[in-house]
Amino acid sequence: MKKVLLSLMTLACVSTFAQKIKIKKDKINIDETEVGILDKQKQVYKILSLDNRPIFSIERKMTSLLNGSTVYWSVLTDLNTNKTNEVFDYGENQGLSFERTIIASVCNDKYKFISSAGIDEKGVTEFINGTPTDVEKVFAEANLKTKNLLKAEYDAMVAKNIKVENGTIYQKQEVYKDGKPVMDYVVIGSVSKENITFMPNFPPSLVYNVTSIYYLKNNQGKDERYTKLLGGWYATKTGYSNPTTKKNIKNEIITWDNKYYNLRGSISGAEKVSDAGLEKDDLNIFGSENYLPVRVVARLLYNGYTFEAMK
């Protein structure tokens, strides 16, 4: 179980047990076979047998982690004993169908409580009455891992004598002034803020693009300015999905060579500090968009991306 929980921190979506899910007039169909009834009551979905016997319920929840990813999980309740346990959502993406998503969360390669063979009453009862899933511990460990990574990334940036100020990326290098070598900050790149519309009729999305800036001698021996896009951070990118997780792009860096890194933009005012796993001192970094350009640059440097003018 611990191995499964730790794998959540990487936020990898594992789903190979794909089944065709349909909901027709509250009837649950798996691979064209009716197996049960879905009874919605407010935000709780009850799973009933075909003869209307209550078996268990599903209450879907969501948690945003500090690395920028969103984790979906559900509380399962045994409708005979009222005992509960939690499951993480390993289900395959069901698009805009919330009801199919609910079923997919308990109908996949990890949790096979519902399949074309029917409802596994014994299996779901044993799970709910078995070892409790400590979701809060998993979230806390994942957030601590993110904070430690952030510090390591920032330390790596400082070790390279790089800083980000007002959208400009500098590195302290040895330069000559008045014929003497001195250490001074040299521009090596920029971080530009844009609002881009990726699909018609959808609102624009916040994007931070990181660009390398460098100079080469042209045929006349003069310095000519060049730029290279290293990557961009996207609040959202409507119409696009991460090819690894199959999830919509949200709070992610996409590099020039199509690698993806989760990086949360900021903490919303509606979130409590304790819920986010933060201390008050962390809010300057995680709670303010002003620190986002620094974190994006640090993440790129930490993962081996370089600026042509770096030394």
Tab-separated table of C-alpha atoms in Angstrom:
chain	number	residue	atom	x	y	z
A	1	MET	CA	0.000	0.000	0.000
A	2	LYS	CA	2.839	2.383	0.862
A	3	LYS	CA	4.360	1.866	-2.573
A	4	VAL	CA	1.056	2.851	-4.147
A	5	LEU	CA	0.763	5.947	-1.971
A	6	LEU	CA	4.301	7.065	-2.694
A	7	SER	CA	3.660	6.762	-6.385
A	8	LEU	CA	0.935	9.387	-5.979
A	9	MET	CA	3.586	11.963	-5.161
A	10	THR	CA	4.937	11.660	-8.656
A	11	LEU	CA	1.364	12.255	-9.769
A	12	ALA	CA	1.644	9.588	-12.410
A	13	CYS	CA	-1.669	8.440	-13.753
A	14	VAL	CA	-1.696	4.642	-14.019
A	15	SER	CA	-4.613	3.212	-15.878
A	16	THR	CA	-4.378	0.201	-18.161
A	17	PHE	CA	-7.559	-1.526	-17.043
A	18	ALA	CA	-9.661	0.493	-19.498
A	19	GLN	CA	-13.343	-0.335	-19.617
A	20	LYS	CA	-16.107	1.336	-21.571
A	21	ILE	CA	-18.358	3.115	-19.089
A	22	LYS	CA	-21.859	4.392	-19.858
A	23	ILE	CA	-24.652	5.723	-17.665
A	24	LYS	CA	-28.097	5.183	-19.189
A	25	LYS	CA	-31.072	6.364	-17.140
A	26	ASP	CA	-29.087	5.887	-13.916
A	27	LYS	CA	-28.046	2.363	-14.966
A	28	ILE	CA	-24.302	1.662	-14.855
A	29	ASN	CA	-23.115	-0.061	-18.019
A	30	ILE	CA	-19.628	-1.563	-18.231
A	31	ASP	CA	-18.666	-2.832	-21.677
A	32	GLU	CA	-22.368	-2.747	-22.664
A	33	THR	CA	-23.405	-4.818	-19.625
A	34	GLU	CA	-25.771	-3.428	-16.952
A	35	VAL	CA	-24.176	-4.019	-13.566
A	36	GLY	CA	-25.793	-1.579	-11.121
A	37	ILE	CA	-27.601	1.679	-10.437
A	38	LEU	CA	-26.114	5.121	-9.779
A	39	ASP	CA	-28.231	7.141	-7.359
A	40	LYS	CA	-27.138	10.759	-6.883
A	41	GLN	CA	-28.023	12.563	-3.653
A	42	LYS	CA	-26.453	16.033	-3.568
A	43	GLN	CA	-22.692	15.466	-3.918
A	44	VAL	CA	-22.810	11.811	-2.879
A	45	TYR	CA	-23.305	8.996	-5.373
A	46	LYS	CA	-24.813	5.756	-4.106
A	47	ILE	CA	-24.044	2.493	-5.861
A	48	LEU	CA	-27.021	0.144	-5.833
A	49	SER	CA	-27.445	-3.384	-7.136
A	50	LEU	CA	-29.791	-3.914	-10.064
A	51	ASP	CA	-32.506	-4.890	-7.562
A	52	ASN	CA	-32.064	-1.494	-5.759
A	53	ARG	CA	-30.078	-2.849	-2.807
A	54	PRO	CA	-27.659	-0.170	-1.456
A	55	ILE	CA	-24.020	-1.314	-1.407
A	56	PHE	CA	-21.669	1.670	-1.069
A	57	SER	CA	-21.454	5.395	-1.804
A	58	ILE	CA	-18.807	7.617	-3.392
A	59	GLU	CA	-18.114	11.223	-2.415
A	60	ARG	CA	-15.549	12.803	-4.712
A	61	LYS	CA	-13.004	15.292	-3.355
A	62	MET	CA	-10.120	17.341	-4.739
A	63	THR	CA	-6.844	18.588	-3.288
A	64	SER	CA	-4.328	20.921	-4.924
A	65	LEU	CA	-0.723	20.096	-4.089
A	66	LEU	CA	2.102	22.604	-3.896
A	67	ASN	CA	3.800	21.238	-7.006
A	68	GLY	CA	0.869	22.425	-9.113
A	69	SER	CA	-0.937	19.137	-9.555
A	70	THR	CA	-4.528	18.426	-8.615
A	71	VAL	CA	-5.265	15.138	-6.878
A	72	TYR	CA	-8.756	13.679	-6.999
A	73	TRP	CA	-9.826	11.225	-4.347
A	74	SER	CA	-13.057	9.835	-2.963
A	75	VAL	CA	-14.577	8.773	0.324
A	76	LEU	CA	-16.228	5.363	0.058
A	77	THR	CA	-18.928	4.517	2.589
A	78	ASP	CA	-20.276	1.041	3.264
A	79	LEU	CA	-24.037	1.665	3.233
A	80	ASN	CA	-24.618	-1.305	5.533
A	81	THR	CA	-22.161	-0.332	8.291
A	82	ASN	CA	-21.489	3.392	7.523
A	83	LYS	CA	-17.744	2.697	7.758
A	84	THR	CA	-15.544	4.706	5.392
A	85	ASN	CA	-12.214	4.583	3.588
A	86	GLU	CA	-10.577	6.727	0.911
A	87	VAL	CA	-9.399	5.903	-2.597
A	88	PHE	CA	-7.180	7.915	-4.907
A	89	ASP	CA	-8.447	8.367	-8.434
A	90	TYR	CA	-6.503	6.175	-10.866
A	91	GLY	CA	-9.399	6.150	-13.327
A	92	GLU	CA	-9.058	6.943	-16.995
A	93	ASN	CA	-10.083	10.447	-18.090
A	94	GLN	CA	-13.828	10.501	-18.855
A	95	GLY	CA	-13.912	13.967	-20.396
A	96	LEU	CA	-16.747	16.193	-19.200
A	97	SER	CA	-18.854	13.342	-17.795
A	98	PHE	CA	-18.716	13.676	-14.010
A	99	GLU	CA	-20.832	10.555	-13.488
A	100	ARG	CA	-18.572	8.369	-15.627
A	101	THR	CA	-15.583	9.844	-13.787
A	102	ILE	CA	-17.132	8.762	-10.490
A	103	ILE	CA	-17.495	5.186	-11.731
A	104	ALA	CA	-14.000	5.194	-13.293
A	105	SER	CA	-12.495	5.971	-9.886
A	106	VAL	CA	-13.601	2.536	-8.639
A	107	CYS	CA	-13.420	0.745	-11.987
A	108	ASN	CA	-9.755	0.619	-13.058
A	109	ASP	CA	-6.537	-1.380	-12.751
A	110	LYS	CA	-6.124	-0.467	-9.068
A	111	TYR	CA	-9.687	-0.592	-7.753
A	112	LYS	CA	-11.851	-3.119	-9.608
A	113	PHE	CA	-14.933	-2.735	-7.415
A	114	ILE	CA	-17.151	-2.420	-10.489
A	115	SER	CA	-16.605	-4.324	-13.748
A	116	SER	CA	-18.563	-6.008	-16.507
A	117	ALA	CA	-18.814	-8.998	-14.150
A	118	GLY	CA	-20.831	-6.857	-11.716
A	119	ILE	CA	-20.222	-5.126	-8.386
A	120	ASP	CA	-17.538	-6.774	-6.270
A	121	GLU	CA	-19.409	-6.454	-2.972
A	122	LYS	CA	-16.910	-8.565	-1.055
A	123	GLY	CA	-13.936	-6.650	-2.433
A	124	VAL	CA	-15.308	-3.186	-1.695
A	125	THR	CA	-16.459	-4.233	1.800
A	126	GLU	CA	-13.033	-5.665	2.641
A	127	PHE	CA	-11.358	-2.487	1.387
A	128	ILE	CA	-13.595	-0.123	3.333
A	129	ASN	CA	-13.188	-2.187	6.512
A	130	GLY	CA	-9.487	-2.737	5.935
A	131	THR	CA	-6.427	-0.558	6.546
A	132	PRO	CA	-7.445	3.129	6.477
A	133	THR	CA	-5.912	5.255	3.727
A	134	ASP	CA	-4.199	8.227	5.396
A	135	VAL	CA	-4.711	10.804	2.642
A	136	GLU	CA	-3.632	13.735	4.813
A	137	LYS	CA	-0.291	12.062	5.494
A	138	VAL	CA	0.229	11.480	1.780
A	139	PHE	CA	-0.568	15.124	0.980
A	140	ALA	CA	1.714	16.396	3.760
A	141	GLU	CA	4.604	14.214	2.576
A	142	ALA	CA	4.104	15.314	-1.025
A	143	ASN	CA	4.033	19.003	-0.035
A	144	LEU	CA	7.141	18.634	2.128
A	145	LYS	CA	8.904	16.997	-0.802
A	146	THR	CA	7.905	19.967	-2.983
A	147	LYS	CA	9.176	22.512	-0.450
A	148	ASN	CA	12.502	20.675	-0.141
A	149	LEU	CA	12.796	20.556	-3.921
A	150	LEU	CA	12.056	24.269	-4.185
A	151	LYS	CA	14.861	25.045	-1.740
A	152	ALA	CA	17.285	22.801	-3.627
A	153	GLU	CA	16.359	24.490	-6.914
A	154	TYR	CA	16.780	27.968	-5.480
A	155	ASP	CA	20.137	27.015	-3.917
A	156	ALA	CA	21.296	25.679	-7.289
A	157	MET	CA	20.373	28.957	-8.957
A	158	VAL	CA	22.226	30.998	-6.333
A	159	ALA	CA	25.262	28.717	-6.672
A	160	LYS	CA	25.386	29.677	-10.365
A	161	ASN	CA	25.279	33.382	-9.378
A	162	ILE	CA	21.969	33.856	-11.172
A	163	LYS	CA	19.137	36.147	-10.120
A	164	VAL	CA	15.801	37.270	-11.588
A	165	GLU	CA	14.670	40.867	-11.229
A	166	ASN	CA	11.759	42.608	-12.960
A	167	GLY	CA	11.602	40.033	-15.723
A	168	THR	CA	15.337	40.053	-16.475
A	169	ILE	CA	17.661	37.121	-15.757
A	170	TYR	CA	21.218	38.003	-14.722
A	171	GLN	CA	24.397	36.096	-13.976
A	172	LYS	CA	27.389	37.517	-12.146
A	173	GLN	CA	30.376	37.100	-14.452
A	174	GLU	CA	33.875	38.375	-14.862
A	175	VAL	CA	33.807	41.352	-17.228
A	176	TYR	CA	36.295	44.045	-18.119
A	177	LYS	CA	35.679	47.637	-17.106
A	178	ASP	CA	38.280	50.300	-17.696
A	179	GLY	CA	40.639	47.540	-18.741
A	180	LYS	CA	40.292	45.664	-15.459
A	181	PRO	CA	38.478	42.392	-14.684
A	182	VAL	CA	35.557	42.865	-12.291
A	183	MET	CA	32.567	40.726	-11.249
A	184	ASP	CA	29.303	42.195	-12.473
A	185	TYR	CA	25.805	41.022	-13.429
A	186	VAL	CA	25.279	40.302	-17.120
A	187	VAL	CA	21.907	39.803	-18.816
A	188	ILE	CA	21.500	36.171	-19.936
A	189	GLY	CA	17.720	35.952	-20.421
A	190	SER	CA	14.248	37.219	-19.705
A	191	VAL	CA	10.893	36.123	-18.289
A	192	SER	CA	7.918	37.645	-20.096
A	193	LYS	CA	4.349	37.621	-18.821
A	194	GLU	CA	1.557	37.165	-21.358
A	195	ASN	CA	-2.134	36.350	-21.487
A	196	ILE	CA	-2.745	33.992	-24.409
A	197	THR	CA	-6.006	32.615	-25.801
A	198	PHE	CA	-5.454	29.034	-26.959
A	199	MET	CA	-9.006	28.280	-28.109
A	200	PRO	CA	-11.766	30.599	-29.383
A	201	ASN	CA	-14.527	31.480	-26.893
A	202	PHE	CA	-12.323	30.549	-23.924
A	203	PRO	CA	-10.714	33.107	-21.600
A	204	PRO	CA	-6.999	33.870	-22.020
A	205	SER	CA	-4.484	31.982	-19.905
A	206	LEU	CA	-1.551	33.394	-17.958
A	207	VAL	CA	1.818	32.343	-19.428
A	208	TYR	CA	5.398	33.094	-18.363
A	209	ASN	CA	7.911	32.492	-21.165
A	210	VAL	CA	11.605	32.066	-20.320
A	211	THR	CA	13.971	33.169	-23.091
A	212	SER	CA	17.732	32.876	-23.412
A	213	ILE	CA	19.432	36.036	-24.700
A	214	TYR	CA	22.906	35.965	-26.234
A	215	TYR	CA	25.123	37.732	-28.779
A	216	LEU	CA	27.196	36.415	-31.667
A	217	LYS	CA	29.510	38.205	-34.072
A	218	ASN	CA	27.999	38.779	-37.504
A	219	ASN	CA	29.884	39.014	-40.806
A	220	GLN	CA	30.769	42.616	-40.049
A	221	GLY	CA	32.278	41.643	-36.693
A	222	LYS	CA	29.504	43.328	-34.749
A	223	ASP	CA	27.531	41.728	-31.927
A	224	GLU	CA	24.129	40.517	-33.088
A	225	ARG	CA	21.394	39.698	-30.565
A	226	TYR	CA	19.770	36.253	-30.600
A	227	THR	CA	17.052	34.681	-28.498
A	228	LYS	CA	15.951	31.108	-27.778
A	229	LEU	CA	12.791	30.070	-25.964
A	230	LEU	CA	13.662	27.606	-23.179
A	231	GLY	CA	10.148	26.992	-21.920
A	232	GLY	CA	6.948	28.460	-20.606
A	233	TRP	CA	4.852	28.156	-17.478
A	234	TYR	CA	1.114	27.802	-18.114
A	235	ALA	CA	-1.655	28.501	-15.633
A	236	THR	CA	-3.839	26.535	-18.057
A	237	LYS	CA	-3.596	25.635	-21.720
A	238	THR	CA	-7.119	25.039	-22.933
A	239	GLY	CA	-7.399	22.213	-25.444
A	240	TYR	CA	-4.030	20.656	-24.568
A	241	SER	CA	-3.172	17.742	-22.285
A	242	ASN	CA	-0.019	16.330	-20.730
A	243	PRO	CA	0.938	13.291	-22.843
A	244	THR	CA	2.144	11.403	-19.780
A	245	THR	CA	-0.714	12.000	-17.348
A	246	LYS	CA	-3.405	12.512	-20.035
A	247	LYS	CA	-4.677	15.376	-17.854
A	248	ASN	CA	-5.385	18.940	-18.964
A	249	ILE	CA	-2.476	21.350	-18.724
A	250	LYS	CA	-2.641	23.296	-15.470
A	251	ASN	CA	0.182	24.889	-13.470
A	252	GLU	CA	2.860	23.300	-15.646
A	253	ILE	CA	6.142	24.226	-17.286
A	254	ILE	CA	6.486	22.987	-20.872
A	255	THR	CA	10.050	23.130	-22.200
A	256	TRP	CA	11.269	23.566	-25.767
A	257	ASP	CA	11.948	19.800	-25.943
A	258	ASN	CA	8.426	18.929	-24.706
A	259	LYS	CA	9.173	17.995	-21.117
A	260	TYR	CA	6.599	18.808	-18.433
A	261	TYR	CA	7.088	19.974	-14.830
A	262	ASN	CA	4.327	20.715	-12.323
A	263	LEU	CA	4.816	24.085	-10.636
A	264	ARG	CA	2.035	25.739	-8.706
A	265	GLY	CA	1.430	29.404	-9.452
A	266	SER	CA	0.054	30.663	-6.150
A	267	ILE	CA	-2.173	29.832	-3.230
A	268	SER	CA	-5.699	31.173	-3.596
A	269	GLY	CA	-7.192	33.334	-0.871
A	270	ALA	CA	-9.855	30.701	-0.255
A	271	GLU	CA	-7.290	28.165	0.930
A	272	LYS	CA	-6.211	27.895	4.522
A	273	VAL	CA	-2.500	27.787	5.216
A	274	SER	CA	-2.879	24.517	7.118
A	275	ASP	CA	-4.757	22.909	4.230
A	276	ALA	CA	-1.926	23.705	1.863
A	277	GLY	CA	0.687	22.300	4.254
A	278	LEU	CA	2.411	25.672	4.529
A	279	GLU	CA	3.943	27.669	7.310
A	280	LYS	CA	3.514	31.445	7.359
A	281	ASP	CA	7.098	31.966	6.161
A	282	ASP	CA	6.326	29.951	3.033
A	283	LEU	CA	3.579	32.283	1.865
A	284	ASN	CA	6.054	34.758	0.367
A	285	ILE	CA	7.135	32.081	-2.088
A	286	PHE	CA	3.982	30.049	-2.672
A	287	GLY	CA	1.343	32.680	-2.054
A	288	SER	CA	2.590	35.428	-4.333
A	289	GLU	CA	2.735	35.477	-8.122
A	290	ASN	CA	5.744	37.805	-7.830
A	291	TYR	CA	7.940	34.826	-6.923
A	292	LEU	CA	6.738	32.696	-9.831
A	293	PRO	CA	9.338	33.888	-12.411
A	294	VAL	CA	12.130	33.021	-9.971
A	295	ARG	CA	10.699	29.546	-9.354
A	296	VAL	CA	10.265	28.868	-13.069
A	297	VAL	CA	13.881	29.829	-13.835
A	298	ALA	CA	15.171	27.830	-10.860
A	299	ARG	CA	13.227	24.747	-11.975
A	300	LEU	CA	14.689	24.945	-15.483
A	301	LEU	CA	18.250	25.370	-14.223
A	302	TYR	CA	17.858	22.525	-11.711
A	303	ASN	CA	16.757	20.211	-14.516
A	304	GLY	CA	19.775	20.965	-16.679
A	305	TYR	CA	18.514	23.751	-18.949
A	306	THR	CA	21.100	26.445	-19.627
A	307	PHE	CA	21.321	29.929	-21.067
A	308	GLU	CA	23.756	30.459	-23.937
A	309	ALA	CA	25.376	33.438	-22.217
A	310	MET	CA	25.985	31.541	-18.966
A	311	LYS	CA	29.523	31.011	-17.720
